[in-house]
Short mmCIF file of C-alpha atoms and ligand atoms in Angstrom, two decimals:
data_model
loop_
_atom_site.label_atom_id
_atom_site.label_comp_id
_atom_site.label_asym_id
_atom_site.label_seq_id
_atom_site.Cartn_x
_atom_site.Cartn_y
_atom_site.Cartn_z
CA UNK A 1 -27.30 -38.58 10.78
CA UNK A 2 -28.52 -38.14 7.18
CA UNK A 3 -26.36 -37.62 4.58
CA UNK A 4 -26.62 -33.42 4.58
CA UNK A 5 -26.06 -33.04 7.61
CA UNK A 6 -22.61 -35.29 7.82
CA UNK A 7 -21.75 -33.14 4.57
CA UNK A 8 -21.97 -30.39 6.48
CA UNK A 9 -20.52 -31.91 10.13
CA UNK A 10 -17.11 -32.72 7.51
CA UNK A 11 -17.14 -30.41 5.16
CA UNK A 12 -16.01 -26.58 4.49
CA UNK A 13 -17.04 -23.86 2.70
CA UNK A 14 -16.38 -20.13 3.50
CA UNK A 15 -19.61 -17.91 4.17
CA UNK A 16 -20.73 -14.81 2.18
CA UNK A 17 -20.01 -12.00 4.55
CA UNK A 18 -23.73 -10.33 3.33
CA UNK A 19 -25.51 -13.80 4.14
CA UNK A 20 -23.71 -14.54 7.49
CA UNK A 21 -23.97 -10.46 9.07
CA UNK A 22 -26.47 -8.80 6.56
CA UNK A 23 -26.38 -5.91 9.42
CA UNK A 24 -22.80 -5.28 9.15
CA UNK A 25 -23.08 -3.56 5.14
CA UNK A 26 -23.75 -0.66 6.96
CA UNK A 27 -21.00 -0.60 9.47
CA UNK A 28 -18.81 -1.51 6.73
CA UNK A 29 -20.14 1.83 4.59
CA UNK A 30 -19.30 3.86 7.56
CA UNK A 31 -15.58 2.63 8.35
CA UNK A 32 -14.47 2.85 4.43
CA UNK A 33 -15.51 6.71 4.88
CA UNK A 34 -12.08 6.93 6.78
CA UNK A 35 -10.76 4.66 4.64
CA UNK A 36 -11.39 6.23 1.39
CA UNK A 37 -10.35 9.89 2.88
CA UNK A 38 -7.00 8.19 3.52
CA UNK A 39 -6.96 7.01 0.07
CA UNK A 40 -7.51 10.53 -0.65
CA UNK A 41 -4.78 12.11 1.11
CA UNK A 42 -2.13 9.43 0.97
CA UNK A 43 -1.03 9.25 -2.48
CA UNK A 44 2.62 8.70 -1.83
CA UNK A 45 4.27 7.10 1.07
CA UNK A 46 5.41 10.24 2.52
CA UNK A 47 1.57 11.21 2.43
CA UNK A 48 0.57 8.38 4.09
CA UNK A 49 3.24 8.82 6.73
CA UNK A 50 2.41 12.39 7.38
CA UNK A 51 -1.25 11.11 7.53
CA UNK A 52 -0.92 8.63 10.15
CA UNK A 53 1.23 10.32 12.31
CA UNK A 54 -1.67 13.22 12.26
CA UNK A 55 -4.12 9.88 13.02
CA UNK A 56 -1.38 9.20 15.98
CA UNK A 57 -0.88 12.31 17.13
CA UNK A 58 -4.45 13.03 17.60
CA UNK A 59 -4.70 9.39 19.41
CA UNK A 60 -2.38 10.34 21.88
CA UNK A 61 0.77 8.34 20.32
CA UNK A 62 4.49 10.30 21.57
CA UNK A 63 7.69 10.35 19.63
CA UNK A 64 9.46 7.28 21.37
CA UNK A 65 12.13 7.99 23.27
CA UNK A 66 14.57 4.94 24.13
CA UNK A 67 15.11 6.56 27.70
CA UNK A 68 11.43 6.92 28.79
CA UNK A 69 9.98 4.84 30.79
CA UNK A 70 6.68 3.46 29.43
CA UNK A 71 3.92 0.90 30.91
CA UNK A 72 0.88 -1.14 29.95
CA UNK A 73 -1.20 1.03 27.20
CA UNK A 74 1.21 3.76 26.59
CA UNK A 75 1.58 4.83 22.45
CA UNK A 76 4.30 5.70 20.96
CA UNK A 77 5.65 5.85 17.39
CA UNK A 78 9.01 6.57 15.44
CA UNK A 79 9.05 7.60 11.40
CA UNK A 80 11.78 6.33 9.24
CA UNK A 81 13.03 9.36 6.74
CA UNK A 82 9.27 10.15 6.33
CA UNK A 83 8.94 7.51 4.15
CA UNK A 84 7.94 4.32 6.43
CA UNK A 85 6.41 4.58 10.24
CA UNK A 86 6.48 2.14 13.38
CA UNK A 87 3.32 2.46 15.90
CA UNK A 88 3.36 0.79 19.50
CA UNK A 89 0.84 -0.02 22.20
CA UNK A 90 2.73 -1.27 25.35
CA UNK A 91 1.56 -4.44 26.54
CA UNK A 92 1.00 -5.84 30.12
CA UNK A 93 3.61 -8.82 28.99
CA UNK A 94 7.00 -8.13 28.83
CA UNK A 95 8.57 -8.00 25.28
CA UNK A 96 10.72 -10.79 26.22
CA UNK A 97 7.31 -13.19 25.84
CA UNK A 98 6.58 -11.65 22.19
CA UNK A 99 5.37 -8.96 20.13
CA UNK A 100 2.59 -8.69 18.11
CA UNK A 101 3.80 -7.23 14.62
CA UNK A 102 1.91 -5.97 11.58
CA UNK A 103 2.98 -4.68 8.75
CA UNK A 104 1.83 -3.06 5.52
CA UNK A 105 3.35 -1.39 2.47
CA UNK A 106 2.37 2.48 1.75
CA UNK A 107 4.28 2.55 -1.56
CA UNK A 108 2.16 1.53 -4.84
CA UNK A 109 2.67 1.22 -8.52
CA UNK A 110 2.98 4.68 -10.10
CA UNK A 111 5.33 6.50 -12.84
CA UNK A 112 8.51 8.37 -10.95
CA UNK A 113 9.96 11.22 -13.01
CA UNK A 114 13.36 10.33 -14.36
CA UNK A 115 16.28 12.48 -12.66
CA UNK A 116 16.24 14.43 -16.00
CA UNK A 117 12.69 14.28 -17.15
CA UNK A 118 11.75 17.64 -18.86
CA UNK A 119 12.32 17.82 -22.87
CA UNK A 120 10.49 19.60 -25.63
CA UNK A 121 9.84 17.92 -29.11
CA UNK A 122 7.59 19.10 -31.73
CA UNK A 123 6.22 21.75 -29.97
CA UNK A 124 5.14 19.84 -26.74
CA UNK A 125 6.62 19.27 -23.46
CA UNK A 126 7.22 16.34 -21.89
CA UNK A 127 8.04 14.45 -18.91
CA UNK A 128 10.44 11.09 -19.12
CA UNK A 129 9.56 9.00 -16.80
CA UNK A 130 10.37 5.17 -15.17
CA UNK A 131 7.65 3.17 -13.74
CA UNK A 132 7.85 1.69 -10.12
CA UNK A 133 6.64 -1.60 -9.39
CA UNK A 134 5.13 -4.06 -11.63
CA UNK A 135 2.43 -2.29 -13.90
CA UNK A 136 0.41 -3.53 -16.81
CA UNK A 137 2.02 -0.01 -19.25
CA UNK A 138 -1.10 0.21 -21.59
CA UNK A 139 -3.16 0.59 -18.65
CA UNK A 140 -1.35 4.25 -17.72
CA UNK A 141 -1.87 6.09 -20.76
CA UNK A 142 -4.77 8.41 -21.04
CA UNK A 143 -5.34 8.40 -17.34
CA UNK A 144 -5.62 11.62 -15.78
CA UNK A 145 -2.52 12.14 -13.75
CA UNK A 146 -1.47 13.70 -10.56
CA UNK A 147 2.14 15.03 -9.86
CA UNK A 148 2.99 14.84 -6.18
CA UNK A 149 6.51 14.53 -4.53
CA UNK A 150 9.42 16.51 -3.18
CA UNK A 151 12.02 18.56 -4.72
CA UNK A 152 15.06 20.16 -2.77
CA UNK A 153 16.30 23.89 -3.99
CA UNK A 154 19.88 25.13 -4.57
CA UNK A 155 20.07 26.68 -0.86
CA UNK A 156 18.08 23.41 0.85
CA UNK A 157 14.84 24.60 0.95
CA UNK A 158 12.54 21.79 0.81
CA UNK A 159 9.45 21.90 -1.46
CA UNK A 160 6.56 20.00 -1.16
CA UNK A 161 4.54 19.23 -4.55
CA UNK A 162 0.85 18.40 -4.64
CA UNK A 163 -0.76 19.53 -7.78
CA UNK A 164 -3.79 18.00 -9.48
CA UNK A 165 -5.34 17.14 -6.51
CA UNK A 166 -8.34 20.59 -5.83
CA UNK A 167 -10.89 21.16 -7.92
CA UNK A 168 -9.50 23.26 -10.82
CA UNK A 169 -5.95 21.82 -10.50
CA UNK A 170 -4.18 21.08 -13.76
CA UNK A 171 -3.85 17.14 -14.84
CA UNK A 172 -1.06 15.23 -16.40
CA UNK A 173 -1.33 12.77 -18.89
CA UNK A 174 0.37 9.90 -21.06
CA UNK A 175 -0.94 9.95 -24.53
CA UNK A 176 -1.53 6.93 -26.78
CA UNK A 177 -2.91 6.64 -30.93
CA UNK A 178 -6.22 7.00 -31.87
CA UNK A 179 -7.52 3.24 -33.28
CA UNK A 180 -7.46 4.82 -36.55
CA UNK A 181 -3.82 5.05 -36.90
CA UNK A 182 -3.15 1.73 -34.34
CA UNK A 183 -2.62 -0.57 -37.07
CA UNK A 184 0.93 -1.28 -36.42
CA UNK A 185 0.98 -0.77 -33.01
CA UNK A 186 -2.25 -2.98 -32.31
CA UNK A 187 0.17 -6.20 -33.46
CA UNK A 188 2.40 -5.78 -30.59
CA UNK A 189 2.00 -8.08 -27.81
CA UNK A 190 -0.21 -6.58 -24.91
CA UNK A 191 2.55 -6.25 -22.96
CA UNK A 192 4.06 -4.00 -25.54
CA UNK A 193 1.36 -1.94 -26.32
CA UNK A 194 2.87 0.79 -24.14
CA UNK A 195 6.06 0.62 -24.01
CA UNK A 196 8.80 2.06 -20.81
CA UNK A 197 10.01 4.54 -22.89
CA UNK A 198 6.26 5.76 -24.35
CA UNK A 199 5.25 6.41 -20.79
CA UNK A 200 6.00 10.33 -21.22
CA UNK A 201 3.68 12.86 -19.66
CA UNK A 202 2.34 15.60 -21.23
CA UNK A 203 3.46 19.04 -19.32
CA UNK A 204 3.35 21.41 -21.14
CA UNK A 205 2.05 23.08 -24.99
CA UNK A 206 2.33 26.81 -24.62
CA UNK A 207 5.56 28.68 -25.88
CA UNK A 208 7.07 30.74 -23.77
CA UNK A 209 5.85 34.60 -24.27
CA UNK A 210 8.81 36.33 -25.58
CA UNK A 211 10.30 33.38 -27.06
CA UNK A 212 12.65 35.32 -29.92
CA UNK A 213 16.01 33.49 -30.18
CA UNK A 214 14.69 31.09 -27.75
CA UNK A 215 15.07 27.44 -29.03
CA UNK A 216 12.42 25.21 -26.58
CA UNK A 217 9.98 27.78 -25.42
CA UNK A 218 7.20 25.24 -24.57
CA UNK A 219 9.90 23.86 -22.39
CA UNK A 220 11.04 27.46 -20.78
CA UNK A 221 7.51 28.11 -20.15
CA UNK A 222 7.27 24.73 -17.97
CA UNK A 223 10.49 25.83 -16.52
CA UNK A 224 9.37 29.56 -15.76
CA UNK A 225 5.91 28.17 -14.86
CA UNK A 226 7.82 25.28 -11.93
CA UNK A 227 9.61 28.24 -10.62
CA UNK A 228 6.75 30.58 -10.35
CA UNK A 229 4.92 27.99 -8.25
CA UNK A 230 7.61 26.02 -6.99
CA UNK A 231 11.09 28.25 -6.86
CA UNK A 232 12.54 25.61 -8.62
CA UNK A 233 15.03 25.03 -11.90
CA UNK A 234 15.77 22.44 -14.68
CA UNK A 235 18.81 21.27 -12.16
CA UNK A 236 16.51 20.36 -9.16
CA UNK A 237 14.85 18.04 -10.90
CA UNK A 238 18.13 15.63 -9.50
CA UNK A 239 17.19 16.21 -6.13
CA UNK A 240 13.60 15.69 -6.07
CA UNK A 241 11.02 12.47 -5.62
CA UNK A 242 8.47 13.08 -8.29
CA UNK A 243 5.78 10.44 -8.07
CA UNK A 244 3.17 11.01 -11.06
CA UNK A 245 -0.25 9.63 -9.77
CA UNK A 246 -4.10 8.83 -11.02
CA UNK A 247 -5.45 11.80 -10.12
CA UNK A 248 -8.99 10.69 -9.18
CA UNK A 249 -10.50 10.40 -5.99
CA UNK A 250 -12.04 7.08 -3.89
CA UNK A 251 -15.16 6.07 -4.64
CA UNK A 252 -18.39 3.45 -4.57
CA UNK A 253 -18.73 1.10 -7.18
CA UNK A 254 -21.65 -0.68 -8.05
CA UNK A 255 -25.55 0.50 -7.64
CA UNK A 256 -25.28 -1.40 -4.11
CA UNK A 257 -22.29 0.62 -3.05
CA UNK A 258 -20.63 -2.68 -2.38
CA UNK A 259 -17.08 -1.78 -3.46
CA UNK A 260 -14.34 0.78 -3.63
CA UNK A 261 -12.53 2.05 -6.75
CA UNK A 262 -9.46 3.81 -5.83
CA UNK A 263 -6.13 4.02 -6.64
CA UNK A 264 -3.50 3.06 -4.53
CA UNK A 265 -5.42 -0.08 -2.46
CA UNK A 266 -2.01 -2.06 -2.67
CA UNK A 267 -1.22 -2.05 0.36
CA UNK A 268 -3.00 0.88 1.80
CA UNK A 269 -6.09 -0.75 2.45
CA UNK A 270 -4.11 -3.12 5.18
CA UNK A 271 -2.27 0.25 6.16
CA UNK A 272 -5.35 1.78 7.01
CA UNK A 273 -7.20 -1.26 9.14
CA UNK A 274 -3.70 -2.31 10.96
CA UNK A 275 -3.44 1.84 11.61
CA UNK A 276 -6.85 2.03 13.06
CA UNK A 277 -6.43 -1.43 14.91
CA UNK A 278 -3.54 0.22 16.49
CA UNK A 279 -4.96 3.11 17.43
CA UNK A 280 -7.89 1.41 18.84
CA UNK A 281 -6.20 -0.81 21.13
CA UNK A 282 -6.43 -0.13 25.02
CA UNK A 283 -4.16 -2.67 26.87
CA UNK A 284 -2.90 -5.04 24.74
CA UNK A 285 -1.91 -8.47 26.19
CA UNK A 286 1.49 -8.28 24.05
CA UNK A 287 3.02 -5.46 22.69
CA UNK A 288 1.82 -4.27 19.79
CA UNK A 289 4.42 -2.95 16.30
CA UNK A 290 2.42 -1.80 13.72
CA UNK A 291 4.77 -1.17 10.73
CA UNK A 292 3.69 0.99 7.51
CA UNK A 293 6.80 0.29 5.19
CA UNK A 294 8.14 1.70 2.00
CA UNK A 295 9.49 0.08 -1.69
CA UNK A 296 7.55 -3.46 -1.16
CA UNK A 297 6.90 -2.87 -4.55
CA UNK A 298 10.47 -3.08 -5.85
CA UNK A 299 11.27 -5.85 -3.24
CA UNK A 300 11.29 -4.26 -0.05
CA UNK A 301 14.91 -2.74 -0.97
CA UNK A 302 16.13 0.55 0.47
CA UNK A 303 16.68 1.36 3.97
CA UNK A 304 12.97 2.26 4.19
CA UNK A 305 11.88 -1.15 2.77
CA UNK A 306 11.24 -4.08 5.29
CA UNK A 307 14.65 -6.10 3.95
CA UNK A 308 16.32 -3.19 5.59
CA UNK A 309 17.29 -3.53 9.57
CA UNK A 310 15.23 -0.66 10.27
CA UNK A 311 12.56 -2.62 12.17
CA UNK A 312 15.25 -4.86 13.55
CA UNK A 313 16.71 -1.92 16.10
CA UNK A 314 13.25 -1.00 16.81
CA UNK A 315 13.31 -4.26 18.28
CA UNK A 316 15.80 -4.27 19.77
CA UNK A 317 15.27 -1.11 21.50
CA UNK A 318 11.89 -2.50 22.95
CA UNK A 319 14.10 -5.31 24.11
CA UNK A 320 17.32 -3.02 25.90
CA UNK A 321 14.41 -1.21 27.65
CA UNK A 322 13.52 -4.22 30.23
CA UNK A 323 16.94 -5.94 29.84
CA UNK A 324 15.38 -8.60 27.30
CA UNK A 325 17.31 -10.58 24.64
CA UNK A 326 16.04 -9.58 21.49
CA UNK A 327 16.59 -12.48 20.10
CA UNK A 328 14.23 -13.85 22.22
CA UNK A 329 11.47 -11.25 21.72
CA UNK A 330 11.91 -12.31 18.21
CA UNK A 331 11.74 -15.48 18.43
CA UNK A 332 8.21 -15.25 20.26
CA UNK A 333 7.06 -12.92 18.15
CA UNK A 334 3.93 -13.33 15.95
CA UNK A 335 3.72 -11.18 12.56
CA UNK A 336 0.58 -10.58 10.30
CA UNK A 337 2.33 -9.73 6.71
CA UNK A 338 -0.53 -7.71 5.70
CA UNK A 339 -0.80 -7.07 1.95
CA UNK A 340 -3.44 -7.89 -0.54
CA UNK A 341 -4.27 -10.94 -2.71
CA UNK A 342 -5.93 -11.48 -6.07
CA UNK A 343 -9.58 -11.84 -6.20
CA UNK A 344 -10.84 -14.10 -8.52
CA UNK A 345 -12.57 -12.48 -11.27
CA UNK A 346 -14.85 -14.10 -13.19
CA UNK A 347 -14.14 -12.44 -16.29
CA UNK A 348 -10.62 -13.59 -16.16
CA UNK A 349 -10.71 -17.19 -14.50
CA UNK A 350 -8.33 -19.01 -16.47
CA UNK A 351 -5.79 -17.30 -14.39
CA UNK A 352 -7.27 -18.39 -10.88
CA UNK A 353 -8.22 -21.85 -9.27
CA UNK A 354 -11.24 -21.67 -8.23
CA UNK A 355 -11.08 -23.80 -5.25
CA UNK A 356 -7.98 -22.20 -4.20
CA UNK A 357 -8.54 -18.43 -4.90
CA UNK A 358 -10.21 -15.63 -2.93
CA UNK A 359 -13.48 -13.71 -3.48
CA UNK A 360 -14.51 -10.51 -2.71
CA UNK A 361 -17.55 -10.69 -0.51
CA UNK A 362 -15.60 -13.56 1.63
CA UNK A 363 -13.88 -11.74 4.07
CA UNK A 364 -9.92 -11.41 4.39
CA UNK A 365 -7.24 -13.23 3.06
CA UNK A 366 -5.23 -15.49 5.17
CA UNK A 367 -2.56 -16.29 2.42
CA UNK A 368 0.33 -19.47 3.32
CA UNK A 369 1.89 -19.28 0.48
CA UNK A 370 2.71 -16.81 -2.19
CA UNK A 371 5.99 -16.70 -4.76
CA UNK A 372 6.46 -18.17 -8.25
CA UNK A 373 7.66 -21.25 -9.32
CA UNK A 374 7.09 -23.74 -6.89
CA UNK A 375 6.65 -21.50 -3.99
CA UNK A 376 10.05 -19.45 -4.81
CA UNK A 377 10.78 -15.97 -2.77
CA UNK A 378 7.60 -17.04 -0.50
CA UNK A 379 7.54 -17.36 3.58
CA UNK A 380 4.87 -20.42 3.24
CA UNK A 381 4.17 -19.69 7.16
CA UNK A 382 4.05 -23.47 8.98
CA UNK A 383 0.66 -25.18 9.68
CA UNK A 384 1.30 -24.11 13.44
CA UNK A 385 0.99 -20.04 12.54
CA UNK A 386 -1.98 -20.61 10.66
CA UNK A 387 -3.73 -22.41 13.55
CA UNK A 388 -2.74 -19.64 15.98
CA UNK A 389 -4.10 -17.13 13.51
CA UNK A 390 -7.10 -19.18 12.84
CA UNK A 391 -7.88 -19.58 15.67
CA UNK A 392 -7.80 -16.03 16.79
CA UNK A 393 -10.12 -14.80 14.17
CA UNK A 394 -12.67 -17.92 15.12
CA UNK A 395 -12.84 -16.81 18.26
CA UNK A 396 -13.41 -13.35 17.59
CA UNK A 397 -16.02 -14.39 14.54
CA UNK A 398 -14.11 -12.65 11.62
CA UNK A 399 -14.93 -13.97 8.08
CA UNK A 400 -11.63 -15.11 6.61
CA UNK A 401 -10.72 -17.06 3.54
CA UNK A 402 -7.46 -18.36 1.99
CA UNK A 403 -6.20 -17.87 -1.22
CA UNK A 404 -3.39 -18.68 -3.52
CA UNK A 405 -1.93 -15.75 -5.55
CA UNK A 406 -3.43 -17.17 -8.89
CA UNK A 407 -3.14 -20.61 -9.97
CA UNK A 408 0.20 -22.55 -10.64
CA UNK A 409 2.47 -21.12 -12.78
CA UNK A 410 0.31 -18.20 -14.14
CA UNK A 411 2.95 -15.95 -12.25
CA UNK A 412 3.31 -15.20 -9.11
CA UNK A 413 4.62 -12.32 -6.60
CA UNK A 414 6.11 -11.92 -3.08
CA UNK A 415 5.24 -10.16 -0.13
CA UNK A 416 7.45 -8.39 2.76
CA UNK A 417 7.24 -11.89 4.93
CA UNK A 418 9.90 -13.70 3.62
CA UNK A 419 12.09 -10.53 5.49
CA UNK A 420 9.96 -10.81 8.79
CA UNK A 421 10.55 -14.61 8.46
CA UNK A 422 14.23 -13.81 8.32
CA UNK A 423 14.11 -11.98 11.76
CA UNK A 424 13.36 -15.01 13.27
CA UNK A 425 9.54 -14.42 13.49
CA UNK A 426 6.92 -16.55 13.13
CA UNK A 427 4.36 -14.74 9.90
CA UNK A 428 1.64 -15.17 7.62
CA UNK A 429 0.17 -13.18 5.13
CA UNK A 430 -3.08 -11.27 5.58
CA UNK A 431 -5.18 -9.20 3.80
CA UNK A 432 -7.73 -7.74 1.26
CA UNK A 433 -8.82 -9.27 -2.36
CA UNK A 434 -8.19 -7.02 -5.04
CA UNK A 435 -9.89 -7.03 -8.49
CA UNK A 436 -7.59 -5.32 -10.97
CA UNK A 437 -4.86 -5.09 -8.58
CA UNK A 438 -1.63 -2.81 -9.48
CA UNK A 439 -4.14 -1.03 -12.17
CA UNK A 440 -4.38 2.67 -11.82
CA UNK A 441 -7.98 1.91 -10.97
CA UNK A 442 -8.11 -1.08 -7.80
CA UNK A 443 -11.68 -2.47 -6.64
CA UNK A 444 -12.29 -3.66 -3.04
CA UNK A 445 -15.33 -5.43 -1.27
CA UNK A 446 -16.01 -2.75 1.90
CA UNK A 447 -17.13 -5.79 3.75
CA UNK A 448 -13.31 -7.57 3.12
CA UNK A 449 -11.92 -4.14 4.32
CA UNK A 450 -14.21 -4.42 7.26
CA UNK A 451 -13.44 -7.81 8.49
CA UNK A 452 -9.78 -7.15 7.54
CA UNK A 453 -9.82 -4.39 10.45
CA UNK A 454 -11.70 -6.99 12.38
CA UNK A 455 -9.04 -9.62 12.45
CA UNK A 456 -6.56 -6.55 12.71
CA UNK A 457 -8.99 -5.67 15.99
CA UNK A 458 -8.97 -9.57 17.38
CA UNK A 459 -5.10 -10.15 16.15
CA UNK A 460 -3.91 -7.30 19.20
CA UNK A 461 -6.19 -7.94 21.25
CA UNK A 462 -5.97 -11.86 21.81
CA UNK A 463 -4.16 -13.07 24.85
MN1 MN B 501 1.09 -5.30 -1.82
MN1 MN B 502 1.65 -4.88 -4.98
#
């Protein structure tokens, strides 16, 4: 055996999706059509809930119903305050033997209005706001904004907002100086350039028509405007969920089409393969639970985020209906954590280790380990779930890679698997590399989305 070829008998490298399947760029194309639609209507989580269950519905998934009686290849599904969403195929095995659970987060970085957001000062109006999830602030001002969310009336009429969305919609935006006048503000640190409390969004700039003895009539006319469209007042600001938004749409980057630019990838680019994996399975071996969650982004709090019980009863429903333990379905019970991971950019490598980092082109991201500080708030899933799951995507010829979130000490973040891993359940992250993740603008590789469906495809499906 000459040299090469033992190098290549004992040695590893992962393939270039475009050099291994140059066929599949076009498949790829195709499937991110769906995906980028999705993008397009699922700006929020309740949008992406009221999106899949559409996709469901339409697939032939039912409301469960804990007193049915359901067998091999039935669908069902259950929402959680319209905020998160848990899809099922029945499998020929019996719960008790394991599930198969995946789950992704539908909740991204964005700017919430503040429970009292609306003020007028020097003759503009403006909207307070405070950011969710971990955002880089300079990045969100001058970005045309979006204003979607839900606002509850005096006499409980619920009002759905979408505006900046059609052609001809009004935007939103966050203002920052011109360079000319930066001087002061260009010495801050870059993680001050925009600071919490600068993240207000411009609303409003008219006065209000007959504004004599009226003190903030760019503010009234906001306020007359809101109830025009919306029936709403100053006061029902408390009871709404106002989630301010980049307003553009998905779309190709690069003269090869290679890429997507959207907003919102975190995490709905797993959301969208795991949903269509689901939907595309027949008769599953084991059970399938396909979780979309909510607030991953905050730390999966809330009782719509996955360190709530929420999936827990599910569970143990499955488990009451043929007399199981649920404790043992759990225990059997194989999860894909399915959330994205930094791809190396080559612009910015300092940050990344090479050898350890994904790439977009690769394939998906089959991530041990994430967390700060010497692996802290990870799951760091055991060498025997990553041969299972290896194995499975092998078999079924997906192009995978690992990665590390960044190299050592740079930072750092966690995932919903350390709260699967607490059920009892045996997880690893999975998932799509990002390039300018948590950015109001995200880029993914269509063929990583592809082959992250794929190993969504071959995870359900393997026996
Ligand atoms: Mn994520
Ligand atoms: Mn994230």
């Amino acid at each position: 055996m000459t040299g090469k070829e033992l190098q290549e008998k004992l040695g590893w490298k992962f393939p270039d999706i475009a050099e291994k399947y140059p066929e599949q760029a076009e498949e790829a194309g195709r499937f991110c059509e769906g995906y980028k639609e999705f993008l397009n209507e699922g700006k929020t989580e309740r949008e992406c809930v009221k999106k899949a269950v559409s996709m469901l519905e339409e697939a032939g998934y039912r409301l469960f119903n804990r007193r049915e009686t359901y067998g091999p290849g039935d669908k069902v599904y259950m929402v959680n305050r319209d905020k998160a969403l848990i899809a099922t195929t029945f499998g020929t095995k019996p719960a008790s033997e394991g599930l198969r659970l995946n789950g992704a987060h539908i909740d991204s970085p964005r700017l919430d209005l503040k429970p009292n957001p609306l003020y007028e000062k020097d003759g503009l109006a403006l909207l307070k706001t405070h950011y969710y999830g971990g955002i880089r602030k300079y990045q969100w001002s001058t970005v045309p904004l979006a204003m979607h969310g839900v606002v509850y009336l005096e006499d409980g009429t619920k009002v759905e907002i979408s505006l900046g969305e059609k052609e001809g919609d009004p935007l939103f935006c966050v203002t920052d100086l011109l360079p000319h006048l930066a001087g002061e503000q260009n010495g801050r640190k870059l993680s001050d350039g925009i600071r919490g409390e600068e993240l207000n969004v411009v609303i409003g700039s008219l006065p209000y028509e007959d504004s004599k003895d009226v003190k903030e009539a760019v503010k009234l006319k906001v306020l007359a405007l809101l109830n025009r469209y919306y029936g709403m007042t100053e006061k029902d600001f408390i009871r709404a969920e106002i989630e301010m938004v980049p307003a553009y749409k998905a779309v190709d980057i690069g003269l090869d089409r290679g890429m997507i630019g959207a907003y919102g990838q975190d995490d709905r680019v797993c959301a969208y393969t795991a949903l269509q994996a689901e939907i595309g399975v027949r008769e599953p071996v084991y059970t399938t639970v396909t979780i979309l969650t909510d607030k991953e982004e905050i730390g999966s709090v809330g009782n719509t985020g996955l360190n709530s019980d929420y999936v827990l009863h599910y569970i143990q429903m499955l488990a009451e209906r043929e007399g199981a333990d649920f404790k043992e379905v759990l225990a059997h019970s194989l999860c894909l954590s399915s959330d994205v991971n930094a791809a190396y950019d080559p612009t910015f490598s300092s940050a990344y280790e090479s050898r350890n980092s994904c790439y977009a082109g690769k394939g998906c991201v089959l991530t041990k380990y994430t967390g700060a500080r010497g692996k802290s708030s990870s799951n760091d899933a055991s060498a025997e779930v990553m041969a299972q799951v290896i194995r499975i995507m092998d078999d079924a010829g997906v192009c995978w890679q690992t990665g590390e979130l960044g190299a050592v000490d740079a930072g750092g973040g966690g995932t919903i698997a350390q709260f699967v891993a607490g059920l009892n359940v045996d997880v690893v992250d999975l998932g799509v590399p990002i390039l300018s993740m948590h950015a109001p603008f995200e880029l993914a590789s269509k063929l990583d989305v592809y082959h992250t469906y794929l190993a969504f495809q071959a995870f359900y499906r393997a026996d």
